[in-house]
Each structure stands twice: as C-alpha cells, then as structure tokens.
Amino acid sequence: MNLAIMASGRGSNAEAILQAVEQGTLTARVTALICNRGDAGALDVAYKHNVPSYVVPRGQFASSQDQQERMLELLRDANTEFIALAGFNAILRPSIISEYPNRILNIHPSLLPAFGGGIAPEPQAEALRAGVKISGCTVHLVTDIVDSGPIVAQAAVPVMAKDTVESLSTRILEQEHRIYPIALQWFASDHVHITHGNVRVESGVSQAVWPNNAR
Ligand code: GRF
C-alpha cells in the first residue's frame, strides 16, 4: 500500500507510522509527507526516515481550493493509494476526499463522537471541562463532515483528578501512537469491511483498546 502522510505539526504520529513501517508491523510504503507549514516538526521526521516531503503553504495560493489541488497533484505523483492525516490542521476539500473514498484515515484525540471538531489540544481541554472520567483517541475514516466519518479504532485512557490538558494529552498521545499503525495495517492487509458506515475488521480483532491492556 502506497501511503501518504499529511501533517501540520510536531509529527509524533508520523514518527509512529514510519517506525511501524521500518519494524515491518505496517506493510506499507510511505511515498510522501505533505505539509501545509514550513516549520512543522513532521518535516524533520520525514527527512530522518528518507521520505520525500512537500511543503504546500496556504499563503502561496489564491485559495484553499488551489492549495489542495496542488496537494492532490502531489498525491497522484506519489502513486498514493491511502492517506493518513497525522495532525493535519486543515479541513480536506471534497476534491481530495472524493478521489480517495474510504481511503483516508484521521486520528483525533478524543473518544468520538464526543469532543469532535476542534484541533488538539482543544478536544483534550473540552474533555477536562466536561469532567469525563474516561477519554482517549479515535481513528476514523475521513468524510465531508469533520470528525464524523466511520470509526475504525478507539483507545481509552482514564482521566485523573489532577490532570492538566498537557498530562491528559500525553496519556492519550501514547495510545495514538499505538493504535494508528494498527488501524492502518488493517487497511494495508485488506481486512476492513465497511457496511452502512460501520467498520468491521475481518479477523474479528478488537477495535477497542482498554486501559488494562494499555501500556
Ligand atoms: C494529535 O493529538 C492528533 O490526535 C491530532 O493532532 C495531534 C498531532 O500530533 N489530530 P503529532 O503532530 O502527530 O505529534
């Protein structure tokens, strides 16, 4: 599976994906990392792993549509078959989504459908404000409605009384790094069935990760 990563920030999920590829637990080739910011840590991650990276900043285009048309060209040039959004902070336009139906995953730092819509660390802050006792992360397919596509995998973490946005984010991030490569491998190995917007993994493996089996 030719995989492209799209990122805007630190790049720790990109790092986890690339490590899984190198360890052989994710049988994909990462053919491009596309970034909408020139200062993103994700670019260093791509460099370290010898992945071609492309910076496509909004400021160089008349509209976000033009910007994403350029991204689409780059995706095509890299023979992309599947896309992993890894901290990508822009909303994908229909032209990219329609070219990769059920072939784009995102990771979100909450248990969707709770606390969707915001960019990290807003979902974690919202979870703390709401006083939930369990939070986590969700890998989901990307559709035209933000953070509302079919859920592929979720990992739960406890919310502690003393948690800050930072400490909760760190606990969630550890699980993000764990479940994102696993979910991608389900697609790489063609084990995913999607019926009426419901994702089922063929082998019957659990699509949930609970605190007692969390590291
Ligand atoms: C993660 O919290 C992810 O859930 C969210 O953005 C953050 C990206 O972090 N979508 P990183 O750039 O992968 O370190």
mmCIF file of N, CA, C and O and ligand atoms in Angstrom, residues 7-16 41-42 85-89 106-110 118-121 123-124 136-138 147 169 172-173 176-177 180, ligand 1:
data_model
loop_
_atom_site.group_PDB
_atom_site.id
_atom_site.type_symbol
_atom_site.label_atom_id
_atom_site.label_comp_id
_atom_site.label_asym_id
_atom_site.label_seq_id
_atom_site.Cartn_x
_atom_site.Cartn_y
_atom_site.Cartn_z
ATOM 1 N N ALA A 7 0.477 16.247 7.333
ATOM 2 C CA ALA A 7 0.717 16.699 8.704
ATOM 3 C C ALA A 7 0.925 18.210 8.722
ATOM 4 O O ALA A 7 1.217 18.821 7.686
ATOM 5 N N SER A 8 0.775 18.794 9.915
ATOM 6 C CA SER A 8 0.998 20.238 10.068
ATOM 7 C C SER A 8 1.900 20.572 11.247
ATOM 8 O O SER A 8 2.295 21.721 11.402
ATOM 9 N N GLY A 9 2.161 19.599 12.128
ATOM 10 C CA GLY A 9 2.808 19.958 13.387
ATOM 11 C C GLY A 9 4.004 19.100 13.744
ATOM 12 O O GLY A 9 4.800 18.710 12.895
ATOM 13 N N ARG A 10 4.053 18.780 15.014
ATOM 14 C CA ARG A 10 5.149 18.057 15.652
ATOM 15 C C ARG A 10 5.565 16.784 14.917
ATOM 16 O O ARG A 10 6.732 16.469 14.791
ATOM 17 N N GLY A 11 4.584 15.977 14.500
ATOM 18 C CA GLY A 11 4.905 14.795 13.698
ATOM 19 C C GLY A 11 5.107 13.523 14.488
ATOM 20 O O GLY A 11 5.676 12.556 13.965
ATOM 21 N N SER A 12 4.610 13.476 15.727
ATOM 22 C CA SER A 12 4.858 12.251 16.501
ATOM 23 C C SER A 12 4.053 11.066 15.956
ATOM 24 O O SER A 12 4.518 9.923 16.002
ATOM 25 N N ASN A 13 2.867 11.319 15.396
ATOM 26 C CA ASN A 13 2.128 10.204 14.791
ATOM 27 C C ASN A 13 2.789 9.763 13.488
ATOM 28 O O ASN A 13 2.834 8.560 13.197
ATOM 29 N N ALA A 14 3.320 10.718 12.728
ATOM 30 C CA ALA A 14 4.077 10.352 11.517
ATOM 31 C C ALA A 14 5.252 9.465 11.919
ATOM 32 O O ALA A 14 5.549 8.446 11.274
ATOM 33 N N GLU A 15 5.914 9.832 13.003
ATOM 34 C CA GLU A 15 7.055 9.045 13.501
ATOM 35 C C GLU A 15 6.602 7.625 13.860
ATOM 36 O O GLU A 15 7.264 6.639 13.501
ATOM 37 N N ALA A 16 5.483 7.509 14.561
ATOM 38 C CA ALA A 16 4.994 6.180 14.962
ATOM 39 C C ALA A 16 4.668 5.332 13.728
ATOM 40 O O ALA A 16 4.962 4.128 13.687
ATOM 41 N N GLY A 41 7.519 20.088 12.615
ATOM 42 C CA GLY A 41 8.458 19.033 13.025
ATOM 43 C C GLY A 41 8.310 17.785 12.161
ATOM 44 O O GLY A 41 9.265 17.022 11.987
ATOM 45 N N ALA A 42 7.119 17.603 11.609
ATOM 46 C CA ALA A 42 6.872 16.430 10.761
ATOM 47 C C ALA A 42 7.845 16.384 9.581
ATOM 48 O O ALA A 42 8.180 15.297 9.083
ATOM 49 N N LEU A 85 -3.951 11.181 7.763
ATOM 50 C CA LEU A 85 -3.832 12.531 8.315
ATOM 51 C C LEU A 85 -3.243 12.377 9.708
ATOM 52 O O LEU A 85 -3.785 11.634 10.543
ATOM 53 N N ALA A 86 -2.136 13.041 9.940
ATOM 54 C CA ALA A 86 -1.443 12.885 11.222
ATOM 55 C C ALA A 86 -1.169 14.273 11.782
ATOM 56 O O ALA A 86 -0.098 14.841 11.586
ATOM 57 N N GLY A 87 -2.208 14.836 12.425
ATOM 58 C CA GLY A 87 -2.058 16.195 12.933
ATOM 59 C C GLY A 87 -2.126 17.209 11.801
ATOM 60 O O GLY A 87 -1.462 18.239 11.841
ATOM 61 N N PHE A 88 -2.943 16.924 10.803
ATOM 62 C CA PHE A 88 -3.137 17.859 9.682
ATOM 63 C C PHE A 88 -4.234 18.831 10.097
ATOM 64 O O PHE A 88 -5.347 18.412 10.429
ATOM 65 N N ASN A 89 -3.912 20.144 10.105
ATOM 66 C CA ASN A 89 -4.819 21.093 10.761
ATOM 67 C C ASN A 89 -5.797 21.799 9.823
ATOM 68 O O ASN A 89 -6.431 22.766 10.218
ATOM 69 N N ASN A 106 -7.944 9.522 9.789
ATOM 70 C CA ASN A 106 -7.503 10.617 10.660
ATOM 71 C C ASN A 106 -7.427 10.073 12.072
ATOM 72 O O ASN A 106 -8.120 9.112 12.420
ATOM 73 N N ILE A 107 -6.584 10.702 12.893
ATOM 74 C CA ILE A 107 -6.581 10.368 14.319
ATOM 75 C C ILE A 107 -6.987 11.613 15.096
ATOM 76 O O ILE A 107 -6.519 12.720 14.814
ATOM 77 N N HIS A 108 -7.896 11.401 16.047
ATOM 78 C CA HIS A 108 -8.442 12.533 16.806
ATOM 79 C C HIS A 108 -8.293 12.235 18.296
ATOM 80 O O HIS A 108 -8.583 11.120 18.739
ATOM 81 N N PRO A 109 -7.865 13.240 19.090
ATOM 82 C CA PRO A 109 -7.568 12.970 20.500
ATOM 83 C C PRO A 109 -8.780 13.028 21.434
ATOM 84 O O PRO A 109 -8.749 13.703 22.467
ATOM 85 N N SER A 110 -9.848 12.351 21.059
ATOM 86 C CA SER A 110 -10.985 12.165 21.976
ATOM 87 C C SER A 110 -11.700 10.897 21.550
ATOM 88 O O SER A 110 -11.434 10.354 20.472
ATOM 89 N N GLY A 118 -12.617 20.219 17.119
ATOM 90 C CA GLY A 118 -11.510 21.115 17.469
ATOM 91 C C GLY A 118 -10.159 20.543 17.084
ATOM 92 O O GLY A 118 -10.024 19.371 16.760
ATOM 93 N N ILE A 119 -9.181 21.410 17.108
ATOM 94 C CA ILE A 119 -7.801 20.997 16.829
ATOM 95 C C ILE A 119 -7.080 20.830 18.163
ATOM 96 O O ILE A 119 -7.269 21.649 19.074
ATOM 97 N N ALA A 120 -6.258 19.761 18.275
ATOM 98 C CA ALA A 120 -5.534 19.496 19.523
ATOM 99 C C ALA A 120 -4.788 20.759 19.961
ATOM 100 O O ALA A 120 -4.205 21.439 19.113
ATOM 101 N N PRO A 121 -4.802 21.099 21.257
ATOM 102 C CA PRO A 121 -5.324 20.341 22.387
ATOM 103 C C PRO A 121 -6.753 20.720 22.804
ATOM 104 O O PRO A 121 -7.141 20.462 23.947
ATOM 105 N N PRO A 123 -9.752 19.390 21.975
ATOM 106 C CA PRO A 123 -10.585 18.267 22.419
ATOM 107 C C PRO A 123 -10.219 17.778 23.831
ATOM 108 O O PRO A 123 -11.108 17.422 24.619
ATOM 109 N N GLN A 124 -8.916 17.767 24.135
ATOM 110 C CA GLN A 124 -8.498 17.332 25.463
ATOM 111 C C GLN A 124 -8.987 18.328 26.521
ATOM 112 O O GLN A 124 -9.431 17.934 27.606
ATOM 113 N N GLY A 136 -9.710 9.415 25.439
ATOM 114 C CA GLY A 136 -8.909 8.530 24.588
ATOM 115 C C GLY A 136 -8.736 9.112 23.209
ATOM 116 O O GLY A 136 -8.735 10.341 23.034
ATOM 117 N N CYS A 137 -8.606 8.232 22.232
ATOM 118 C CA CYS A 137 -8.396 8.693 20.865
ATOM 119 C C CYS A 137 -9.165 7.790 19.904
ATOM 120 O O CYS A 137 -9.528 6.657 20.245
ATOM 121 N N THR A 138 -9.391 8.344 18.738
ATOM 122 C CA THR A 138 -10.204 7.656 17.732
ATOM 123 C C THR A 138 -9.505 7.719 16.386
ATOM 124 O O THR A 138 -9.079 8.798 15.957
ATOM 125 N N ASP A 147 -14.639 15.057 11.473
ATOM 126 C CA ASP A 147 -14.575 14.174 12.648
ATOM 127 C C ASP A 147 -15.812 13.291 12.813
ATOM 128 O O ASP A 147 -16.131 12.861 13.931
ATOM 129 N N SER A 169 -3.156 14.989 27.502
ATOM 130 C CA SER A 169 -2.726 14.858 26.099
ATOM 131 C C SER A 169 -1.599 13.847 25.960
ATOM 132 O O SER A 169 -1.568 13.056 25.011
ATOM 133 N N ILE A 172 -3.019 10.352 26.228
ATOM 134 C CA ILE A 172 -3.762 9.995 25.008
ATOM 135 C C ILE A 172 -2.789 9.743 23.856
ATOM 136 O O ILE A 172 -2.933 8.778 23.092
ATOM 137 N N LEU A 173 -1.774 10.601 23.764
ATOM 138 C CA LEU A 173 -0.828 10.505 22.637
ATOM 139 C C LEU A 173 -0.131 9.145 22.585
ATOM 140 O O LEU A 173 0.089 8.576 21.512
ATOM 141 N N GLU A 176 -2.400 7.005 20.874
ATOM 142 C CA GLU A 176 -2.480 7.342 19.442
ATOM 143 C C GLU A 176 -1.390 6.609 18.681
ATOM 144 O O GLU A 176 -1.625 5.999 17.635
ATOM 145 N N HIS A 177 -0.180 6.680 19.248
ATOM 146 C CA HIS A 177 0.968 6.058 18.577
ATOM 147 C C HIS A 177 0.796 4.542 18.485
ATOM 148 O O HIS A 177 1.361 3.891 17.622
ATOM 149 N N TYR A 180 -2.730 3.922 15.808
ATOM 150 C CA TYR A 180 -2.771 4.393 14.418
ATOM 151 C C TYR A 180 -2.093 3.394 13.470
ATOM 152 O O TYR A 180 -2.691 2.988 12.465
HETATM 153 C C1 GRF B 1 -2.554 14.580 17.845
HETATM 154 O O1 GRF B 1 -3.042 14.825 19.126
HETATM 155 C C2 GRF B 1 -3.670 14.098 16.958
HETATM 156 O O2 GRF B 1 -4.631 13.349 17.636
HETATM 157 C C3 GRF B 1 -4.285 15.388 16.470
HETATM 158 O O3 GRF B 1 -3.210 16.269 16.304
HETATM 159 C C4 GRF B 1 -2.127 15.866 17.152
HETATM 160 C C5 GRF B 1 -0.957 15.648 16.246
HETATM 161 O O4 GRF B 1 0.222 15.390 16.944
HETATM 162 N N1 GRF B 1 -5.059 15.198 15.276
HETATM 163 P P1 GRF B 1 1.537 14.959 16.167
HETATM 164 O O5 GRF B 1 1.852 16.093 15.184
HETATM 165 O O6 GRF B 1 1.259 13.677 15.445
HETATM 166 O O7 GRF B 1 2.590 14.828 17.208
#
